[in-house]
Amino acid sequence: MSLTSNDLTELMELWEELNLTAADHHNLSHVETVLCSGAISHGAFLHVLSVLYVFIFLVGVAANAPVVWLNLRSDRNRQETHLYILNLAVADLCVVATLPVWVASLLQGGQWPFGEAVCKLSHLVFSVNLFSSIFFLSCMSVDRYLSIRLLADAPISRRKKLLRRLVCVLVWLLALAASAPDTYFLQAVKSLHHEGAVCRPVYPPGNPRDWMVGVQLSFIILGFAVPFPVIAVFYLLLAGAVPPSSDRERCVILAYIVVFLVCWLPLHAVLVLDTLSLLHVLPFSCQLENFLDVALHLTQCLSLVHCCVNPVLYNVLNRNYNYDLMKAFIFRYSTRTGLARLVHASESEYSAGTMDNMPM
């Protein structure tokens, strides 16, 4: 499950339903529904979140759109991970492109005015691309290590290109499969606390708690527990393969690991706490409810910052990308000044000096 901001707004409503429909015979003789008053103004908090999401949307579009455009128009054969970078930018761009829909819902107090079809479609786009972004980061870490450590002298063959294309197709299919269960249960249903509908999962009435725990655990496993060790291990191996004099490259490699950890660990830590509360490992209380309500919103927002940071880490810090960007936006339309001829004359020399033999 990839939680959206509207899902989080209605999380406590689902918690109340679970309290009414399921009992833990080990700890409870009966279940009481407790309606807690929020520690902060709910309306003000949603407006602050809306501002943050708008900021992420603007930065994410501004950062990822040029990456997509340049990779589609430029000859980037010298960069072996070009295909992964393109798909990563497309995934991040699609994630942030869905944010205006969720902002519109937040500004209406969490109500969903767009109907069930848009509820399912927007969540599916968000979830598929969020999973794809994480999976492509994992693929890039493996590919870069293998390319530098094991296949450094091997030419870029047609077979290797076809293999990378096959991996990209499999990543998108896996992301779709990971997103399908939660999207299937999404409905636009009447809110328990106010007029209007909300967009959230409605699990089978017999065992909604088990479904929610299962979906959340699948998101934790596929979104962090598996990808992060892969990213960390292969980038640490790659950092160890970097020559001792290449401190800048080593710092960039370590930044890949640290940024992923900072952006995603808080959300998954809170999801683990939420899962433990659903399983009654943590006793339910108003303090826990208020904490989860705020923490899930904030950590979800923090995780989406990764869509804005990815273009910087994997493109802006790459000299080839900066060169292509400069050529496209400054020199391409400067034939009258002679700068275009200067770029053309120096292009082969520059490319030779910036071969993508380092993980930038």
Coordinates of C-alpha atoms in Angstrom, one line a residue:
M1 CA 0.0 0.0 0.0
S2 CA 1.2 3.5 -0.8
L3 CA -0.7 5.8 1.5
T4 CA -2.1 9.0 0.1
S5 CA -2.8 12.1 2.1
N6 CA -6.5 11.4 1.9
D7 CA -6.1 7.8 3.1
L8 CA -4.3 9.2 6.1
T9 CA -7.0 11.7 6.8
E10 CA -9.5 8.9 7.1
L11 CA -7.2 6.3 8.8
M12 CA -8.8 6.9 12.2
E13 CA -12.3 6.3 10.8
L14 CA -11.1 2.9 9.6
W15 CA -9.6 2.3 13.0
E16 CA -13.0 2.9 14.6
E17 CA -14.6 0.5 12.2
L18 CA -12.0 -2.1 13.1
N19 CA -12.7 -1.6 16.8
L20 CA -16.4 -2.2 16.1
T21 CA -16.0 -5.3 13.9
A22 CA -13.0 -7.1 15.4
A23 CA -12.1 -8.1 19.0
D24 CA -8.8 -9.4 20.3
H25 CA -9.9 -12.2 22.7
H26 CA -6.4 -12.3 24.2
N27 CA -6.5 -8.8 25.5
L28 CA -10.1 -7.5 25.4
S29 CA -13.4 -8.8 26.6
H30 CA -15.2 -6.1 24.6
V31 CA -14.2 -3.3 22.3
E32 CA -15.1 0.3 22.9
T33 CA -15.0 3.0 20.2
V34 CA -13.1 6.0 21.5
L35 CA -13.4 9.3 19.7
C36 CA -10.4 11.4 20.7
S37 CA -10.2 15.2 20.2
G38 CA -7.1 16.2 18.2
A39 CA -4.1 17.8 19.9
I40 CA -3.9 20.3 17.1
S41 CA -6.4 22.1 14.8
H42 CA -7.3 19.5 12.1
G43 CA -8.3 22.2 9.6
A44 CA -5.1 24.2 10.1
F45 CA -3.0 21.1 9.9
L46 CA -4.5 20.1 6.5
H47 CA -3.9 23.6 5.2
V48 CA -0.2 23.4 6.2
L49 CA 0.0 20.0 4.5
S50 CA -1.6 21.4 1.4
V51 CA 1.1 24.1 1.2
L52 CA 3.8 21.5 1.6
Y53 CA 2.4 19.3 -1.1
V54 CA 2.1 22.3 -3.5
F55 CA 5.7 23.0 -2.9
I56 CA 6.7 19.4 -3.6
F57 CA 4.6 19.4 -6.7
L58 CA 6.3 22.6 -8.1
V59 CA 9.8 21.5 -7.3
G60 CA 9.2 18.0 -8.5
V61 CA 7.8 19.0 -11.8
A62 CA 10.6 21.6 -12.3
A63 CA 13.3 19.1 -11.4
N64 CA 12.1 16.0 -13.3
A65 CA 10.6 17.5 -16.5
P66 CA 14.0 18.6 -17.8
V67 CA 15.5 15.2 -17.0
V68 CA 12.8 13.5 -19.0
W69 CA 13.1 15.9 -21.9
L70 CA 16.9 15.7 -22.1
N71 CA 17.0 12.0 -21.9
L72 CA 14.4 11.7 -24.7
R73 CA 16.1 14.0 -27.1
S74 CA 19.8 13.6 -26.3
D75 CA 22.3 10.9 -27.4
R76 CA 23.0 9.5 -23.9
N77 CA 24.6 6.2 -25.0
R78 CA 27.7 7.1 -23.1
Q79 CA 25.7 6.8 -19.9
E80 CA 24.8 3.1 -19.3
T81 CA 22.1 3.8 -16.7
H82 CA 20.4 6.3 -19.0
L83 CA 17.3 4.1 -19.3
Y84 CA 16.9 3.7 -15.6
I85 CA 17.3 7.5 -15.1
L86 CA 14.7 8.2 -17.7
N87 CA 12.2 5.8 -16.1
L88 CA 13.0 7.1 -12.6
A89 CA 12.3 10.7 -13.7
V90 CA 9.0 9.6 -15.4
A91 CA 7.9 7.8 -12.2
D92 CA 8.8 10.7 -9.9
L93 CA 7.1 13.1 -12.3
C94 CA 3.9 11.1 -12.3
V95 CA 3.9 10.8 -8.5
V96 CA 4.1 14.6 -8.0
A97 CA 1.6 15.1 -10.8
T98 CA -1.1 13.5 -8.7
L99 CA -0.6 15.8 -5.8
P100 CA -3.0 18.6 -6.9
V101 CA -5.8 16.1 -6.7
W102 CA -5.0 15.2 -3.1
V103 CA -4.4 18.9 -2.3
A104 CA -7.9 19.7 -3.5
S105 CA -9.3 17.0 -1.2
L106 CA -7.2 18.3 1.8
L107 CA -8.5 21.8 1.3
Q108 CA -12.0 20.5 1.6
G109 CA -11.3 18.9 5.0
G110 CA -10.4 15.5 3.5
Q111 CA -13.7 15.1 1.5
W112 CA -13.4 13.5 -1.9
P113 CA -15.5 15.4 -4.5
F114 CA -14.2 13.5 -7.6
G115 CA -16.1 10.2 -7.5
E116 CA -14.9 6.6 -7.2
A117 CA -13.4 6.3 -10.7
V118 CA -10.9 9.2 -10.0
C119 CA -10.3 7.8 -6.5
K120 CA -9.1 4.5 -7.9
L121 CA -7.3 6.0 -10.9
S122 CA -5.4 8.7 -9.1
H123 CA -4.4 6.3 -6.3
L124 CA -3.2 3.7 -8.9
V125 CA -1.1 6.2 -10.7
F126 CA 0.4 7.5 -7.5
S127 CA 1.1 4.0 -6.1
V128 CA 2.5 2.4 -9.3
N129 CA 4.9 5.2 -9.9
L130 CA 5.9 5.4 -6.2
F131 CA 6.8 1.7 -6.2
S132 CA 8.5 2.1 -9.6
S133 CA 10.7 4.9 -8.3
I134 CA 11.9 2.8 -5.4
F135 CA 12.5 -0.2 -7.6
F136 CA 14.4 1.7 -10.2
L137 CA 16.7 3.1 -7.5
S138 CA 17.4 -0.5 -6.5
C139 CA 18.1 -1.5 -10.1
M140 CA 20.4 1.4 -10.6
S141 CA 22.5 0.5 -7.6
V142 CA 23.0 -3.1 -8.8
D143 CA 23.6 -2.1 -12.4
R144 CA 26.2 0.5 -11.5
Y145 CA 28.1 -1.8 -9.3
L146 CA 28.1 -4.6 -11.9
S147 CA 29.1 -2.1 -14.7
I148 CA 32.0 -0.6 -12.8
R149 CA 33.3 -3.7 -10.9
L150 CA 32.6 -6.6 -13.2
L151 CA 31.9 -5.2 -16.7
A152 CA 34.1 -2.1 -16.7
D153 CA 35.9 -3.1 -20.0
A154 CA 32.8 -4.6 -21.7
P155 CA 31.3 -2.6 -24.6
I156 CA 27.7 -1.4 -24.5
S157 CA 26.3 -4.2 -26.5
R158 CA 22.8 -4.7 -27.9
R159 CA 22.3 -7.6 -25.5
K160 CA 22.9 -5.4 -22.5
K161 CA 20.5 -2.7 -23.8
L162 CA 17.8 -5.3 -24.3
L163 CA 18.4 -6.7 -20.9
R164 CA 18.0 -3.2 -19.3
R165 CA 14.8 -2.7 -21.3
L166 CA 13.5 -6.0 -20.0
V167 CA 14.3 -5.1 -16.4
C168 CA 12.4 -1.8 -16.8
V169 CA 9.3 -3.6 -18.1
L170 CA 9.5 -6.0 -15.2
V171 CA 9.8 -3.2 -12.8
W172 CA 6.7 -1.5 -14.0
L173 CA 4.8 -4.8 -14.0
L174 CA 5.9 -5.5 -10.4
A175 CA 4.9 -2.0 -9.3
L176 CA 1.5 -2.6 -10.9
A177 CA 1.1 -5.9 -9.1
A178 CA 2.1 -4.3 -5.8
S179 CA -0.4 -1.5 -6.2
A180 CA -3.4 -3.6 -7.4
P181 CA -4.7 -5.0 -4.1
D182 CA -5.1 -1.7 -2.2
T183 CA -6.5 0.0 -5.3
Y184 CA -9.0 -2.8 -5.8
F185 CA -10.6 -2.1 -2.3
L186 CA -10.7 1.7 -2.7
Q187 CA -14.1 3.3 -2.7
A188 CA -15.6 6.7 -2.4
V189 CA -17.7 6.2 0.7
K190 CA -19.7 8.5 3.1
S191 CA -17.6 9.9 5.9
L192 CA -18.4 9.0 9.5
H193 CA -17.6 12.5 10.8
H194 CA -18.8 15.0 8.2
E195 CA -21.0 15.3 5.1
G196 CA -19.6 14.2 1.9
A197 CA -17.5 11.2 0.6
V198 CA -14.0 10.1 1.3
C199 CA -11.6 8.0 -0.8
R200 CA -10.2 5.1 1.2
P201 CA -10.0 1.3 1.2
V202 CA -13.0 -0.7 2.3
Y203 CA -11.9 -4.2 3.1
P204 CA -14.1 -7.3 3.4
P205 CA -16.3 -7.0 6.5
G206 CA -15.3 -10.4 7.9
N207 CA -11.6 -9.6 8.6
P208 CA -10.8 -5.9 7.7
R209 CA -8.0 -5.8 10.3
D210 CA -6.2 -8.7 8.7
W211 CA -6.5 -7.1 5.3
M212 CA -5.2 -3.7 6.5
V213 CA -2.2 -5.3 8.3
G214 CA -1.4 -7.5 5.3
V215 CA -1.5 -4.5 2.9
Q216 CA 0.6 -2.3 5.2
L217 CA 3.2 -5.1 5.7
S218 CA 3.5 -5.6 2.0
F219 CA 4.2 -1.9 1.5
I220 CA 6.8 -2.0 4.3
I221 CA 8.5 -5.0 2.7
L222 CA 8.4 -3.9 -0.9
G223 CA 8.9 -0.2 -0.2
F224 CA 11.8 -0.4 2.3
A225 CA 12.7 -3.7 3.9
V226 CA 13.9 -5.2 0.6
P227 CA 15.0 -2.1 -1.5
F228 CA 17.0 -0.3 1.2
P229 CA 19.4 -3.3 1.9
V230 CA 19.9 -3.7 -1.8
I231 CA 20.6 0.0 -2.3
A232 CA 22.9 0.2 0.7
V233 CA 24.9 -3.0 0.1
F234 CA 25.6 -2.3 -3.6
Y235 CA 26.4 1.3 -3.2
L236 CA 28.7 0.5 -0.3
L237 CA 30.5 -2.1 -2.5
L238 CA 30.7 0.5 -5.2
A239 CA 32.1 3.1 -2.8
G240 CA 34.8 0.6 -1.9
A241 CA 35.7 0.1 -5.6
V242 CA 36.2 3.9 -6.1
P243 CA 39.9 4.9 -6.3
P244 CA 41.1 6.5 -3.0
S245 CA 41.6 9.9 -4.7
S246 CA 38.0 10.1 -5.8
D247 CA 36.5 11.5 -2.6
R248 CA 33.8 13.5 -4.4
E249 CA 32.4 10.3 -6.1
R250 CA 32.5 8.4 -2.9
C251 CA 30.5 11.2 -1.1
V252 CA 27.9 11.2 -3.8
I253 CA 27.5 7.4 -3.6
L254 CA 27.1 7.6 0.2
A255 CA 24.5 10.4 -0.3
Y256 CA 22.4 8.0 -2.3
I257 CA 22.1 5.8 0.7
V258 CA 21.6 8.5 3.3
V259 CA 19.0 10.4 1.3
F260 CA 16.9 7.3 0.8
L261 CA 17.2 6.4 4.5
V262 CA 16.2 9.9 5.7
C263 CA 13.2 10.2 3.3
W264 CA 11.7 6.7 3.8
L265 CA 12.7 5.4 7.2
P266 CA 10.4 7.7 9.2
L267 CA 7.3 6.7 7.2
H268 CA 8.0 3.0 7.6
A269 CA 8.8 3.3 11.2
V270 CA 5.4 5.0 11.8
L271 CA 3.7 2.3 9.7
V272 CA 5.3 -0.4 11.8
L273 CA 3.9 1.4 14.9
D274 CA 0.5 1.6 13.3
T275 CA 0.6 -2.1 12.4
L276 CA 1.5 -3.0 15.9
S277 CA -1.4 -1.0 17.2
L278 CA -3.8 -2.8 14.8
L279 CA -2.5 -6.1 16.1
H280 CA -3.0 -4.8 19.7
V281 CA 0.7 -5.2 20.5
L282 CA 0.5 -1.5 21.4
P283 CA -2.6 -0.7 23.4
F284 CA -5.0 1.8 21.8
S285 CA -5.1 5.3 23.4
C286 CA -6.0 8.8 22.4
Q287 CA -2.3 9.8 22.6
L288 CA -1.4 7.0 20.2
E289 CA -4.2 7.9 17.8
N290 CA -3.2 11.6 17.7
F291 CA 0.4 10.7 17.2
L292 CA -0.3 8.4 14.3
D293 CA -2.7 10.9 12.7
V294 CA 0.0 13.6 12.7
A295 CA 3.0 11.4 12.1
L296 CA 1.6 9.5 9.1
H297 CA 0.8 12.8 7.4
L298 CA 4.2 14.4 8.0
T299 CA 6.3 11.3 7.2
Q300 CA 4.3 10.7 4.0
C301 CA 5.1 14.3 3.0
L302 CA 8.8 13.8 3.9
S303 CA 8.9 10.6 1.7
L304 CA 7.7 12.5 -1.3
V305 CA 10.6 14.9 -1.0
H306 CA 12.6 12.0 -2.5
C307 CA 10.9 12.7 -5.8
C308 CA 12.5 16.2 -5.7
V309 CA 15.9 15.0 -4.6
N310 CA 16.4 12.2 -7.1
P311 CA 16.9 14.5 -10.1
V312 CA 19.6 16.4 -8.1
L313 CA 21.5 13.3 -7.0
Y314 CA 21.3 11.3 -10.2
N315 CA 21.4 14.1 -12.8
V316 CA 22.4 17.6 -11.6
L317 CA 25.6 16.2 -9.9
N318 CA 26.4 14.5 -13.2
R319 CA 28.7 16.6 -15.4
N320 CA 27.2 15.0 -18.6
Y321 CA 23.7 16.1 -17.6
N322 CA 24.9 19.6 -16.8
Y323 CA 26.7 19.8 -20.2
D324 CA 23.6 18.5 -22.1
L325 CA 21.4 21.0 -20.2
M326 CA 23.7 23.9 -20.9
K327 CA 23.9 22.9 -24.6
A328 CA 20.1 22.6 -24.9
F329 CA 19.1 25.8 -23.2
I330 CA 21.9 28.1 -23.8
F331 CA 24.0 27.1 -26.8
R332 CA 21.4 25.4 -29.0
Y333 CA 19.8 28.7 -29.9
S334 CA 23.0 30.8 -29.9
T335 CA 24.2 30.3 -33.5
R336 CA 24.4 34.0 -34.1
T337 CA 27.0 34.4 -31.4
G338 CA 29.1 31.5 -32.5
L339 CA 28.7 29.7 -29.2
A340 CA 27.0 26.7 -30.9
R341 CA 30.1 26.2 -33.1
L342 CA 32.3 26.4 -30.1
V343 CA 30.2 23.7 -28.3
H344 CA 30.2 21.5 -31.4
A345 CA 34.0 21.8 -31.7
S346 CA 34.6 20.8 -28.1
E347 CA 31.9 18.2 -27.8
S348 CA 34.0 15.1 -28.5
E349 CA 36.8 16.4 -26.2
Y350 CA 34.3 17.0 -23.4
S351 CA 32.6 13.6 -23.8
A352 CA 36.0 11.8 -23.7
G353 CA 36.8 13.6 -20.4
T354 CA 33.5 12.8 -18.8
M355 CA 32.9 9.1 -19.6
D356 CA 30.4 7.6 -17.3
N357 CA 32.8 5.2 -15.7
M358 CA 31.9 6.6 -12.3
P359 CA 28.6 6.4 -10.5
M360 CA 27.5 10.0 -10.9

